[in-house]
mmCIF file of C-alpha atoms in Angstrom:
data_model
loop_
_atom_site.group_PDB
_atom_site.id
_atom_site.type_symbol
_atom_site.label_atom_id
_atom_site.label_comp_id
_atom_site.label_asym_id
_atom_site.label_seq_id
_atom_site.Cartn_x
_atom_site.Cartn_y
_atom_site.Cartn_z
ATOM 1 C CA MET A 1256 -29.158 -4.281 7.013
ATOM 2 C CA ILE A 1257 -26.901 -2.203 4.813
ATOM 3 C CA LEU A 1258 -25.814 0.832 6.780
ATOM 4 C CA ALA A 1259 -23.869 3.627 5.087
ATOM 5 C CA VAL A 1260 -21.812 6.086 7.106
ATOM 6 C CA ALA A 1261 -21.427 9.373 5.257
ATOM 7 C CA SER A 1262 -20.841 13.075 5.840
ATOM 8 C CA GLY A 1263 -20.660 16.248 3.850
ATOM 9 C CA LYS A 1264 -17.519 17.528 5.469
ATOM 10 C CA GLY A 1265 -14.383 15.408 5.596
ATOM 11 C CA GLY A 1266 -12.743 14.506 8.889
ATOM 12 C CA THR A 1267 -15.931 14.442 10.946
ATOM 13 C CA GLY A 1268 -15.454 10.853 12.138
ATOM 14 C CA LYS A 1269 -17.000 8.523 9.542
ATOM 15 C CA THR A 1270 -14.284 5.925 9.939
ATOM 16 C CA THR A 1271 -14.307 6.225 13.746
ATOM 17 C CA VAL A 1272 -18.051 5.566 13.758
ATOM 18 C CA SER A 1273 -17.780 2.783 11.132
ATOM 19 C CA VAL A 1274 -15.047 0.739 12.779
ATOM 20 C CA ASN A 1275 -16.448 1.121 16.290
ATOM 21 C CA LEU A 1276 -19.929 0.165 15.097
ATOM 22 C CA ALA A 1277 -18.494 -2.858 13.306
ATOM 23 C CA ARG A 1278 -16.802 -3.957 16.512
ATOM 24 C CA SER A 1279 -20.011 -3.311 18.499
ATOM 25 C CA THR A 1280 -22.442 -5.349 16.390
ATOM 26 C CA GLY A 1281 -21.464 -8.537 18.173
ATOM 27 C CA SER A 1282 -22.059 -10.798 15.166
ATOM 28 C CA ALA A 1283 -20.511 -11.418 11.772
ATOM 29 C CA VAL A 1284 -20.278 -8.090 10.020
ATOM 30 C CA GLN A 1285 -18.882 -6.843 6.752
ATOM 31 C CA LEU A 1286 -17.189 -3.465 6.756
ATOM 32 C CA LEU A 1287 -16.720 -2.020 3.275
ATOM 33 C CA ASP A 1288 -14.276 0.854 3.025
ATOM 34 C CA CYS A 1289 -15.643 2.704 0.002
ATOM 35 C CA ASP A 1290 -13.345 5.697 0.465
ATOM 36 C CA VAL A 1291 -11.149 4.187 -2.224
ATOM 37 C CA GLU A 1292 -9.015 7.299 -2.669
ATOM 38 C CA GLU A 1293 -7.790 7.063 0.889
ATOM 39 C CA PRO A 1294 -9.031 3.910 2.610
ATOM 40 C CA ASN A 1295 -8.155 4.065 6.296
ATOM 41 C CA ALA A 1296 -10.405 1.615 8.156
ATOM 42 C CA HIS A 1297 -7.583 -0.946 7.874
ATOM 43 C CA LEU A 1298 -5.441 1.201 10.170
ATOM 44 C CA PHE A 1299 -7.794 0.339 13.028
ATOM 45 C CA LEU A 1300 -8.373 -3.305 12.123
ATOM 46 C CA CYS A 1301 -5.158 -5.171 11.629
ATOM 47 C CA GLY A 1302 -5.914 -8.684 10.503
ATOM 48 C CA LEU A 1303 -5.009 -11.391 8.091
ATOM 49 C CA LYS A 1304 -5.162 -10.356 4.460
ATOM 50 C CA THR A 1305 -7.236 -12.991 2.696
ATOM 51 C CA GLY A 1306 -7.469 -11.617 -0.814
ATOM 52 C CA SER A 1307 -6.462 -8.969 -3.309
ATOM 53 C CA GLU A 1308 -8.072 -8.670 -6.708
ATOM 54 C CA ILE A 1309 -7.310 -6.306 -9.564
ATOM 55 C CA VAL A 1310 -10.260 -4.283 -10.843
ATOM 56 C CA THR A 1311 -10.448 -3.101 -14.436
ATOM 57 C CA ILE A 1312 -12.919 -1.126 -16.502
ATOM 58 C CA PRO A 1313 -13.508 -1.862 -20.182
ATOM 59 C CA ILE A 1314 -12.042 0.680 -22.603
ATOM 60 C CA PRO A 1315 -12.122 0.602 -26.422
ATOM 61 C CA GLU A 1316 -9.363 -0.693 -28.633
ATOM 62 C CA VAL A 1317 -9.697 0.078 -32.325
ATOM 63 C CA ASP A 1318 -8.691 -2.350 -35.061
ATOM 64 C CA GLU A 1319 -7.395 0.110 -37.644
ATOM 65 C CA SER A 1320 -7.634 -2.448 -40.451
ATOM 66 C CA LEU A 1321 -11.423 -2.602 -39.987
ATOM 67 C CA CYS A 1322 -12.076 1.073 -39.168
ATOM 68 C CA ASP A 1323 -13.313 3.255 -42.032
ATOM 69 C CA ALA A 1324 -13.164 6.464 -39.956
ATOM 70 C CA CYS A 1325 -16.916 7.070 -40.076
ATOM 71 C CA GLY A 1326 -16.726 8.811 -36.692
ATOM 72 C CA GLU A 1327 -19.879 7.198 -35.215
ATOM 73 C CA CYS A 1328 -17.977 6.244 -32.049
ATOM 74 C CA GLY A 1329 -16.884 9.822 -31.409
ATOM 75 C CA ARG A 1330 -20.362 11.200 -32.028
ATOM 76 C CA PHE A 1331 -21.794 8.723 -29.546
ATOM 77 C CA CYS A 1332 -19.299 9.232 -26.706
ATOM 78 C CA ARG A 1333 -20.510 11.983 -24.397
ATOM 79 C CA TYR A 1334 -17.266 11.805 -22.433
ATOM 80 C CA HIS A 1335 -15.037 12.586 -25.441
ATOM 81 C CA ALA A 1336 -13.032 9.460 -24.694
ATOM 82 C CA ILE A 1337 -12.956 8.477 -28.351
ATOM 83 C CA VAL A 1338 -12.824 10.879 -31.257
ATOM 84 C CA SER A 1339 -12.143 10.633 -34.965
ATOM 85 C CA PHE A 1340 -10.831 13.325 -37.313
ATOM 86 C CA GLY A 1341 -11.176 11.557 -40.634
ATOM 87 C CA ALA A 1342 -8.785 8.801 -39.633
ATOM 88 C CA SER A 1343 -8.784 5.956 -37.127
ATOM 89 C CA PRO A 1344 -10.150 7.281 -33.840
ATOM 90 C CA LEU A 1345 -8.045 8.480 -30.958
ATOM 91 C CA VAL A 1346 -8.801 6.923 -27.586
ATOM 92 C CA PHE A 1347 -8.371 8.845 -24.322
ATOM 93 C CA PRO A 1348 -8.401 6.003 -21.766
ATOM 94 C CA GLU A 1349 -8.593 8.206 -18.671
ATOM 95 C CA MET A 1350 -11.785 9.845 -19.992
ATOM 96 C CA CYS A 1351 -13.566 6.537 -20.630
ATOM 97 C CA HIS A 1352 -16.391 5.554 -18.279
ATOM 98 C CA GLY A 1353 -16.477 2.022 -19.684
ATOM 99 C CA CYS A 1354 -20.059 2.129 -20.968
ATOM 100 C CA GLY A 1355 -19.272 0.109 -24.086
ATOM 101 C CA GLY A 1356 -21.388 2.356 -26.330
ATOM 102 C CA CYS A 1357 -18.678 2.853 -28.954
ATOM 103 C CA THR A 1358 -18.356 -0.895 -29.512
ATOM 104 C CA LEU A 1359 -22.119 -1.119 -30.016
ATOM 105 C CA VAL A 1360 -22.455 1.768 -32.490
ATOM 106 C CA CYS A 1361 -19.422 0.884 -34.619
ATOM 107 C CA PRO A 1362 -20.938 -0.336 -37.919
ATOM 108 C CA ARG A 1363 -17.754 -2.224 -38.852
ATOM 109 C CA GLY A 1364 -17.208 -4.055 -35.604
ATOM 110 C CA ALA A 1365 -13.777 -2.469 -35.431
ATOM 111 C CA ILE A 1366 -13.862 -1.750 -31.700
ATOM 112 C CA ARG A 1367 -13.331 -4.311 -28.979
ATOM 113 C CA GLU A 1368 -13.005 -3.772 -25.257
ATOM 114 C CA ILE A 1369 -9.861 -4.297 -23.268
ATOM 115 C CA GLY A 1370 -9.397 -3.950 -19.515
ATOM 116 C CA ARG A 1371 -7.849 -0.859 -17.985
ATOM 117 C CA ARG A 1372 -6.694 -1.331 -14.418
ATOM 118 C CA VAL A 1373 -8.202 1.174 -11.971
ATOM 119 C CA GLY A 1374 -7.301 -0.323 -8.594
ATOM 120 C CA VAL A 1375 -7.555 -3.307 -6.272
ATOM 121 C CA VAL A 1376 -10.089 -4.750 -3.853
ATOM 122 C CA GLU A 1377 -8.482 -6.177 -0.723
ATOM 123 C CA THR A 1378 -10.102 -8.370 1.894
ATOM 124 C CA GLN A 1379 -9.070 -9.146 5.437
ATOM 125 C CA GLU A 1380 -10.568 -10.920 8.416
ATOM 126 C CA VAL A 1381 -10.340 -9.332 11.852
ATOM 127 C CA ASP A 1382 -12.148 -10.953 14.819
ATOM 128 C CA GLY A 1383 -15.445 -11.611 13.034
ATOM 129 C CA ILE A 1384 -15.232 -8.466 10.928
ATOM 130 C CA THR A 1385 -14.698 -8.939 7.213
ATOM 131 C CA LEU A 1386 -13.029 -5.779 5.972
ATOM 132 C CA ILE A 1387 -13.281 -5.206 2.224
ATOM 133 C CA GLN A 1388 -11.566 -2.143 0.895
ATOM 134 C CA GLY A 1389 -10.939 -0.571 -2.475
ATOM 135 C CA ARG A 1390 -7.665 1.108 -3.239
ATOM 136 C CA ILE A 1391 -7.640 3.229 -6.375
ATOM 137 C CA ASP A 1392 -4.487 3.425 -8.478
ATOM 138 C CA ILE A 1393 -2.525 6.658 -8.454
ATOM 139 C CA GLY A 1394 -3.555 8.836 -11.386
ATOM 140 C CA VAL A 1395 -7.013 7.292 -11.792
ATOM 141 C CA ALA A 1396 -9.707 9.948 -11.416
ATOM 142 C CA MET A 1397 -12.870 7.859 -11.501
ATOM 143 C CA ALA A 1398 -13.736 6.160 -8.222
ATOM 144 C CA PRO A 1399 -17.295 4.821 -8.810
ATOM 145 C CA PRO A 1400 -16.330 1.727 -10.855
ATOM 146 C CA LEU A 1401 -13.980 0.625 -8.077
ATOM 147 C CA ILE A 1402 -16.588 1.412 -5.403
ATOM 148 C CA ARG A 1403 -19.089 -0.753 -7.289
ATOM 149 C CA ALA A 1404 -16.488 -3.541 -7.390
ATOM 150 C CA VAL A 1405 -16.085 -3.274 -3.609
ATOM 151 C CA LYS A 1406 -19.860 -3.397 -3.147
ATOM 152 C CA SER A 1407 -20.204 -6.414 -5.437
ATOM 153 C CA ARG A 1408 -18.386 -8.387 -2.703
ATOM 154 C CA MET A 1409 -21.181 -7.533 -0.277
ATOM 155 C CA ASN A 1410 -23.119 -10.330 1.328
ATOM 156 C CA SER A 1411 -26.038 -8.784 3.166
ATOM 157 C CA LYS A 1412 -28.170 -11.884 3.669
ATOM 158 C CA GLY A 1413 -29.197 -11.534 7.288
ATOM 159 C CA ALA A 1414 -25.890 -9.944 8.197
ATOM 160 C CA THR A 1415 -24.963 -6.362 8.909
ATOM 161 C CA VAL A 1416 -22.999 -4.491 6.267
ATOM 162 C CA ILE A 1417 -21.382 -1.162 7.091
ATOM 163 C CA LEU A 1418 -20.300 1.075 4.236
ATOM 164 C CA ASP A 1419 -17.687 3.700 5.097
ATOM 165 C CA ALA A 1420 -18.337 6.377 2.452
ATOM 166 C CA PRO A 1421 -15.994 9.015 1.100
ATOM 167 C CA PRO A 1422 -16.766 12.598 2.188
ATOM 168 C CA GLY A 1423 -18.771 15.011 0.079
ATOM 169 C CA THR A 1424 -21.904 14.658 -2.025
ATOM 170 C CA SER A 1425 -20.543 13.763 -5.461
ATOM 171 C CA CYS A 1426 -20.535 10.608 -7.620
ATOM 172 C CA PRO A 1427 -18.324 8.425 -5.348
ATOM 173 C CA VAL A 1428 -20.687 9.091 -2.427
ATOM 174 C CA ILE A 1429 -23.790 8.388 -4.506
ATOM 175 C CA ALA A 1430 -22.180 5.159 -5.760
ATOM 176 C CA THR A 1431 -21.597 4.162 -2.124
ATOM 177 C CA LEU A 1432 -25.016 5.108 -0.722
ATOM 178 C CA ARG A 1433 -27.163 3.691 -3.504
ATOM 179 C CA GLY A 1434 -28.932 0.533 -2.343
ATOM 180 C CA SER A 1435 -28.303 1.049 1.362
ATOM 181 C CA ASP A 1436 -31.097 0.732 3.935
ATOM 182 C CA TYR A 1437 -30.032 3.524 6.230
ATOM 183 C CA VAL A 1438 -27.554 6.406 6.178
ATOM 184 C CA LEU A 1439 -25.750 7.809 9.204
ATOM 185 C CA LEU A 1440 -24.566 11.351 8.596
ATOM 186 C CA VAL A 1441 -21.635 12.175 10.842
ATOM 187 C CA THR A 1442 -21.100 15.866 11.532
ATOM 188 C CA GLU A 1443 -19.535 18.219 14.021
ATOM 189 C CA PRO A 1444 -21.249 21.156 15.740
ATOM 190 C CA THR A 1445 -19.416 23.865 13.818
ATOM 191 C CA PRO A 1446 -20.457 26.216 10.986
ATOM 192 C CA PHE A 1447 -18.444 24.059 8.524
ATOM 193 C CA GLY A 1448 -20.070 20.918 9.853
ATOM 194 C CA LEU A 1449 -23.538 22.431 9.500
ATOM 195 C CA HIS A 1450 -22.913 23.810 6.026
ATOM 196 C CA ASP A 1451 -21.884 20.439 4.657
ATOM 197 C CA LEU A 1452 -24.503 18.566 6.686
ATOM 198 C CA ARG A 1453 -27.204 20.558 4.858
ATOM 199 C CA LEU A 1454 -25.754 19.427 1.514
ATOM 200 C CA ALA A 1455 -25.571 15.833 2.713
ATOM 201 C CA VAL A 1456 -29.175 15.939 3.969
ATOM 202 C CA ASP A 1457 -30.358 17.234 0.578
ATOM 203 C CA MET A 1458 -28.460 14.405 -1.108
ATOM 204 C CA VAL A 1459 -29.873 11.648 1.104
ATOM 205 C CA ARG A 1460 -33.408 13.017 0.738
ATOM 206 C CA GLU A 1461 -32.963 12.967 -3.025
ATOM 207 C CA LEU A 1462 -31.938 9.309 -2.747
ATOM 208 C CA THR A 1463 -34.947 8.687 -0.459
ATOM 209 C CA ILE A 1464 -32.986 6.640 2.080
ATOM 210 C CA PRO A 1465 -33.913 6.904 5.789
ATOM 211 C CA PHE A 1466 -31.204 8.692 7.725
ATOM 212 C CA GLY A 1467 -30.101 10.087 11.071
ATOM 213 C CA VAL A 1468 -27.251 12.192 12.417
ATOM 214 C CA VAL A 1469 -24.267 11.520 14.669
ATOM 215 C CA VAL A 1470 -22.747 14.639 16.212
ATOM 216 C CA ASN A 1471 -19.060 14.146 16.904
ATOM 217 C CA ARG A 1472 -16.876 16.390 19.091
ATOM 218 C CA MET A 1473 -19.796 17.633 21.161
ATOM 219 C CA GLY A 1474 -18.647 20.593 23.182
ATOM 220 C CA VAL A 1475 -16.867 22.512 20.453
ATOM 221 C CA GLY A 1476 -18.623 25.053 18.236
ATOM 222 C CA ASP A 1477 -22.237 26.058 18.753
ATOM 223 C CA ASP A 1478 -25.769 24.635 18.802
ATOM 224 C CA ARG A 1479 -26.775 25.375 15.217
ATOM 225 C CA VAL A 1480 -26.447 21.755 14.070
ATOM 226 C CA HIS A 1481 -28.910 20.775 16.808
ATOM 227 C CA GLN A 1482 -31.207 23.640 15.886
ATOM 228 C CA PHE A 1483 -31.132 22.573 12.231
ATOM 229 C CA CYS A 1484 -31.889 18.942 13.095
ATOM 230 C CA ARG A 1485 -34.768 20.030 15.331
ATOM 231 C CA GLU A 1486 -36.290 22.225 12.633
ATOM 232 C CA GLN A 1487 -35.880 19.547 9.980
ATOM 233 C CA GLU A 1488 -37.070 16.770 12.304
ATOM 234 C CA ILE A 1489 -33.877 14.812 11.778
ATOM 235 C CA PRO A 1490 -33.077 12.391 14.605
ATOM 236 C CA ILE A 1491 -29.717 12.780 16.354
ATOM 237 C CA LEU A 1492 -28.815 9.194 17.173
ATOM 238 C CA LEU A 1493 -25.560 9.712 19.027
ATOM 239 C CA GLU A 1494 -23.423 12.500 20.425
ATOM 240 C CA ILE A 1495 -19.733 11.761 20.877
ATOM 241 C CA PRO A 1496 -18.056 14.191 23.285
ATOM 242 C CA ASP A 1497 -14.960 16.164 22.368
ATOM 243 C CA ASP A 1498 -12.801 13.915 24.526
ATOM 244 C CA ARG A 1499 -9.055 14.217 24.107
ATOM 245 C CA ARG A 1500 -8.643 10.534 24.994
ATOM 246 C CA ILE A 1501 -10.660 9.565 21.896
ATOM 247 C CA ALA A 1502 -8.247 11.536 19.735
ATOM 248 C CA GLU A 1503 -5.295 9.926 21.475
ATOM 249 C CA ALA A 1504 -6.681 6.412 20.923
ATOM 250 C CA TYR A 1505 -7.371 7.302 17.288
ATOM 251 C CA SER A 1506 -3.818 8.531 16.798
ATOM 252 C CA ARG A 1507 -2.558 5.145 18.035
ATOM 253 C CA GLY A 1508 -4.874 3.297 15.653
ATOM 254 C CA GLU A 1509 -7.017 1.966 18.499
ATOM 255 C CA LEU A 1510 -10.778 1.533 18.546
ATOM 256 C CA VAL A 1511 -12.589 3.791 20.989
ATOM 257 C CA VAL A 1512 -14.613 0.840 22.318
ATOM 258 C CA ASP A 1513 -11.382 -1.056 23.059
ATOM 259 C CA ALA A 1514 -9.337 1.787 24.517
ATOM 260 C CA LEU A 1515 -12.175 3.473 26.422
ATOM 261 C CA PRO A 1516 -14.706 0.824 27.534
ATOM 262 C CA GLU A 1517 -17.059 3.489 28.905
ATOM 263 C CA TYR A 1518 -17.946 4.322 25.311
ATOM 264 C CA ARG A 1519 -19.151 0.801 24.484
ATOM 265 C CA SER A 1520 -22.667 1.680 25.570
ATOM 266 C CA HIS A 1521 -22.645 4.702 23.222
ATOM 267 C CA PHE A 1522 -22.163 2.520 20.172
ATOM 268 C CA ALA A 1523 -24.538 -0.180 21.417
ATOM 269 C CA THR A 1524 -27.174 2.526 21.859
ATOM 270 C CA LEU A 1525 -26.415 3.870 18.411
ATOM 271 C CA LEU A 1526 -27.218 0.474 16.888
ATOM 272 C CA TRP A 1527 -30.551 0.425 18.728
ATOM 273 C CA ASN A 1528 -31.322 3.979 17.676
ATOM 274 C CA ILE A 1529 -30.572 3.162 14.037
ATOM 275 C CA ARG A 1530 -32.984 0.218 14.066
ATOM 276 C CA ASP A 1531 -35.628 2.368 15.766
ATOM 277 C CA SER A 1532 -35.178 5.268 13.407
ATOM 278 C CA ARG A 1533 -35.229 2.984 10.383
ATOM 279 C CA ARG A 1534 -38.521 1.461 11.500
ATOM 280 C CA SER A 1535 -40.128 4.838 12.126
ATOM 281 C CA GLN A 1536 -39.015 6.250 8.762
ATOM 282 C CA SER A 1537 -40.024 3.326 6.606
ATOM 283 C CA MET B 304 -6.182 28.991 -44.830
ATOM 284 C CA LYS B 305 -8.428 29.251 -41.792
ATOM 285 C CA VAL B 306 -7.038 30.263 -38.415
ATOM 286 C CA ALA B 307 -8.981 29.833 -35.159
ATOM 287 C CA PHE B 308 -8.327 32.401 -32.411
ATOM 288 C CA THR B 309 -9.526 31.786 -28.856
ATOM 289 C CA THR B 310 -11.559 34.768 -27.669
ATOM 290 C CA SER B 311 -14.515 35.879 -25.616
ATOM 291 C CA GLY B 312 -15.680 38.345 -28.275
ATOM 292 C CA GLN B 313 -17.285 38.536 -31.668
ATOM 293 C CA ASN B 314 -14.839 40.711 -33.631
ATOM 294 C CA LEU B 315 -11.148 41.444 -34.164
ATOM 295 C CA ASP B 316 -10.978 43.991 -31.339
ATOM 296 C CA ALA B 317 -12.078 41.361 -28.835
ATOM 297 C CA PRO B 318 -9.614 40.198 -26.162
ATOM 298 C CA MET B 319 -7.804 36.894 -26.651
ATOM 299 C CA ASP B 320 -8.739 34.071 -24.275
ATOM 300 C CA ALA B 321 -5.579 32.257 -23.081
ATOM 301 C CA ARG B 322 -7.500 28.991 -22.699
ATOM 302 C CA PHE B 323 -8.334 26.679 -25.571
ATOM 303 C CA GLY B 324 -10.713 23.951 -24.361
ATOM 304 C CA ARG B 325 -12.735 26.209 -22.131
ATOM 305 C CA ALA B 326 -12.382 29.404 -24.158
ATOM 306 C CA THR B 327 -15.675 31.274 -24.421
ATOM 307 C CA GLY B 328 -15.498 30.977 -28.189
ATOM 308 C CA PHE B 329 -13.395 31.275 -31.331
ATOM 309 C CA LEU B 330 -13.002 33.600 -34.263
ATOM 310 C CA VAL B 331 -12.214 31.544 -37.334
ATOM 311 C CA TYR B 332 -10.405 33.857 -39.707
ATOM 312 C CA ASP B 333 -10.095 33.052 -43.416
ATOM 313 C CA THR B 334 -6.793 34.517 -44.666
ATOM 314 C CA ASP B 335 -7.794 34.015 -48.306
ATOM 315 C CA SER B 336 -10.951 36.107 -48.170
ATOM 316 C CA ASP B 337 -10.083 38.223 -45.097
ATOM 317 C CA THR B 338 -13.387 37.363 -43.489
ATOM 318 C CA PHE B 339 -14.107 35.842 -40.104
ATOM 319 C CA GLU B 340 -16.789 33.860 -38.383
ATOM 320 C CA PRO B 341 -17.437 33.708 -34.621
ATOM 321 C CA VAL B 342 -17.834 30.175 -33.252
ATOM 322 C CA ASP B 343 -19.492 29.504 -29.930
ATOM 323 C CA ASN B 344 -17.745 27.124 -27.518
ATOM 324 C CA GLN B 345 -20.326 27.096 -24.721
ATOM 325 C CA GLN B 346 -20.796 23.347 -25.066
ATOM 326 C CA SER B 347 -17.133 22.719 -24.200
ATOM 327 C CA VAL B 348 -17.164 25.315 -21.421
ATOM 328 C CA ASN B 349 -19.973 23.405 -19.744
ATOM 329 C CA THR B 350 -18.746 19.878 -20.389
ATOM 330 C CA ALA B 351 -17.686 17.808 -17.401
ATOM 331 C CA GLN B 352 -14.560 16.533 -19.094
ATOM 332 C CA GLY B 353 -12.825 16.512 -22.456
ATOM 333 C CA ALA B 354 -13.273 20.240 -23.192
ATOM 334 C CA GLY B 355 -10.090 20.403 -25.279
ATOM 335 C CA ILE B 356 -11.150 17.426 -27.374
ATOM 336 C CA GLN B 357 -14.615 18.852 -27.948
ATOM 337 C CA ALA B 358 -13.196 22.295 -28.771
ATOM 338 C CA THR B 359 -10.950 20.633 -31.354
ATOM 339 C CA GLU B 360 -14.006 19.027 -32.926
ATOM 340 C CA ALA B 361 -15.679 22.460 -33.041
ATOM 341 C CA ILE B 362 -12.860 24.224 -34.878
ATOM 342 C CA VAL B 363 -12.368 21.243 -37.220
ATOM 343 C CA ARG B 364 -16.059 21.509 -38.136
ATOM 344 C CA HIS B 365 -15.435 25.123 -39.099
ATOM 345 C CA GLY B 366 -12.522 24.175 -41.302
ATOM 346 C CA ALA B 367 -9.646 25.574 -39.229
ATOM 347 C CA ASN B 368 -6.098 24.517 -40.166
ATOM 348 C CA CYS B 369 -4.331 26.567 -37.496
ATOM 349 C CA LEU B 370 -5.038 27.537 -33.917
ATOM 350 C CA VAL B 371 -3.768 30.636 -32.118
ATOM 351 C CA THR B 372 -4.256 30.505 -28.351
ATOM 352 C CA GLY B 373 -2.507 31.067 -25.016
ATOM 353 C CA HIS B 374 -1.862 27.549 -23.815
ATOM 354 C CA CYS B 375 -2.641 23.979 -24.745
ATOM 355 C CA GLY B 376 -3.014 20.966 -22.437
ATOM 356 C CA PRO B 377 -2.068 17.334 -23.199
ATOM 357 C CA ASN B 378 -5.415 15.958 -24.405
ATOM 358 C CA ALA B 379 -6.126 19.031 -26.520
ATOM 359 C CA PHE B 380 -2.638 18.726 -27.994
ATOM 360 C CA ARG B 381 -3.194 15.071 -28.927
ATOM 361 C CA ALA B 382 -6.551 15.840 -30.500
ATOM 362 C CA LEU B 383 -5.303 18.917 -32.398
ATOM 363 C CA SER B 384 -2.269 17.007 -33.685
ATOM 364 C CA ALA B 385 -4.455 14.130 -34.866
ATOM 365 C CA ALA B 386 -6.670 16.634 -36.650
ATOM 366 C CA GLY B 387 -3.594 18.110 -38.355
ATOM 367 C CA ILE B 388 -3.981 21.541 -36.807
ATOM 368 C CA ARG B 389 -0.871 23.663 -36.265
ATOM 369 C CA ILE B 390 -0.821 25.244 -32.826
ATOM 370 C CA TYR B 391 0.586 28.733 -32.218
ATOM 371 C CA THR B 392 0.785 30.407 -28.835
ATOM 372 C CA THR B 393 0.678 34.109 -28.117
ATOM 373 C CA GLU B 394 0.296 36.576 -25.301
ATOM 374 C CA ALA B 395 -1.301 39.163 -27.573
ATOM 375 C CA ALA B 396 -4.087 41.124 -25.914
ATOM 376 C CA THR B 397 -6.551 41.187 -28.816
ATOM 377 C CA VAL B 398 -7.420 38.991 -31.777
ATOM 378 C CA ALA B 399 -6.243 41.762 -34.156
ATOM 379 C CA GLU B 400 -2.796 41.836 -32.511
ATOM 380 C CA ALA B 401 -2.554 38.055 -32.607
ATOM 381 C CA LEU B 402 -3.609 38.028 -36.263
ATOM 382 C CA GLU B 403 -0.966 40.626 -37.104
ATOM 383 C CA ALA B 404 1.710 38.557 -35.391
ATOM 384 C CA PHE B 405 0.459 35.428 -37.159
ATOM 385 C CA ARG B 406 0.714 37.179 -40.524
ATOM 386 C CA ALA B 407 4.170 38.513 -39.709
ATOM 387 C CA GLY B 408 5.235 34.939 -38.930
ATOM 388 C CA THR B 409 6.430 35.842 -35.449
ATOM 389 C CA LEU B 410 4.234 33.415 -33.499
ATOM 390 C CA ALA B 411 5.829 30.361 -31.940
ATOM 391 C CA THR B 412 4.426 26.935 -32.735
ATOM 392 C CA ILE B 413 4.408 24.324 -30.010
ATOM 393 C CA ASN B 414 5.336 20.676 -30.416
ATOM 394 C CA SER B 415 3.980 19.444 -27.114
ATOM 395 C CA ALA B 416 1.462 20.491 -24.487
ATOM 396 C CA ASP B 417 2.750 23.537 -22.585
ATOM 397 C CA VAL B 418 0.460 23.181 -19.543
ATOM 398 C CA GLU B 419 -1.161 20.385 -17.542
ATOM 399 C CA GLY B 420 -4.814 19.539 -18.115
ATOM 400 C CA HIS B 421 -7.267 21.820 -16.259
ATOM 401 C CA TRP B 422 -4.584 24.461 -15.798
ATOM 402 C CA SER B 423 -6.850 27.503 -15.675
#
């Protein structure tokens, strides 16, 4: 099963849920940290680094001796990454999405693709958990190509894969969620939490992936998240109390299930609830 | 010579728009015939990225040789330079005032971007 952990709002506890679930599955599990702009699952899982690979996207390089400045490449590129003003085209590498269209439309074959580094994919092994994380280079704005590179290392045959998504509802999140079997939306019972949960629910419904909610920091805020879930018939699969000891363990980089054994049953139950909810929604 | 002014209006009394890439539109003024033509820039305003590059394409299509605007970011500057367009900056309130200053030769040209991308 490919399980994605997402949220509208940032800081609701996606990584807490992801790493503790990974530890609770009890079998070989892959944890993919797709929050490539600020991967943090590794802070909780210190293991042996087993690999680091550079990820590039293809960008155009123009051979000026072949180019006749026809401008076809610029007319094709919807991202304005290549443009010609009656001379050899200008390339704006940071705008390029790497689609390769300009190389295809160039009638003179003057454009070839070269790699532009966008980040790295790092792998480590920690007590049966294979952690694969993307780390985007500073100054690179486009996360989805790197997220796809992280996901290409996925091996879901019979095993559990947990995807720790970035917050929000934009392209990096879509790139993470696409192809997953179930989405856990982590929220908190506050007006901010609810506002962004609504956006996240709309997004997951659009993607037609079964989903359920985890309410973190139960005890703060109000009951509107619960009311919303009731009205929308969205299952709440786990409530994590607003327990100061959880925050303290987190601040030390410890897993909740290690530091506070009484919470082990919470995450074991969550796994059951996910399987149940997935069955009933499919 | 044709000069493009960034503006939200349709005539010389219209206010200048300090942005280039995401300016509402342009007035392309022909100094030889003293006529002008409004050019819409809605496509660049709504584009996800590369507004300055697309805006450059728009004013090039309308034959502009010079641009008078408030500020110019790095990608717009590269594109405008490649297209051979001279860039002047002004704080004039209206197109007419900017045109007057352009004619009087008191506008400063810039030789590099004067703001970061997405500054406004």
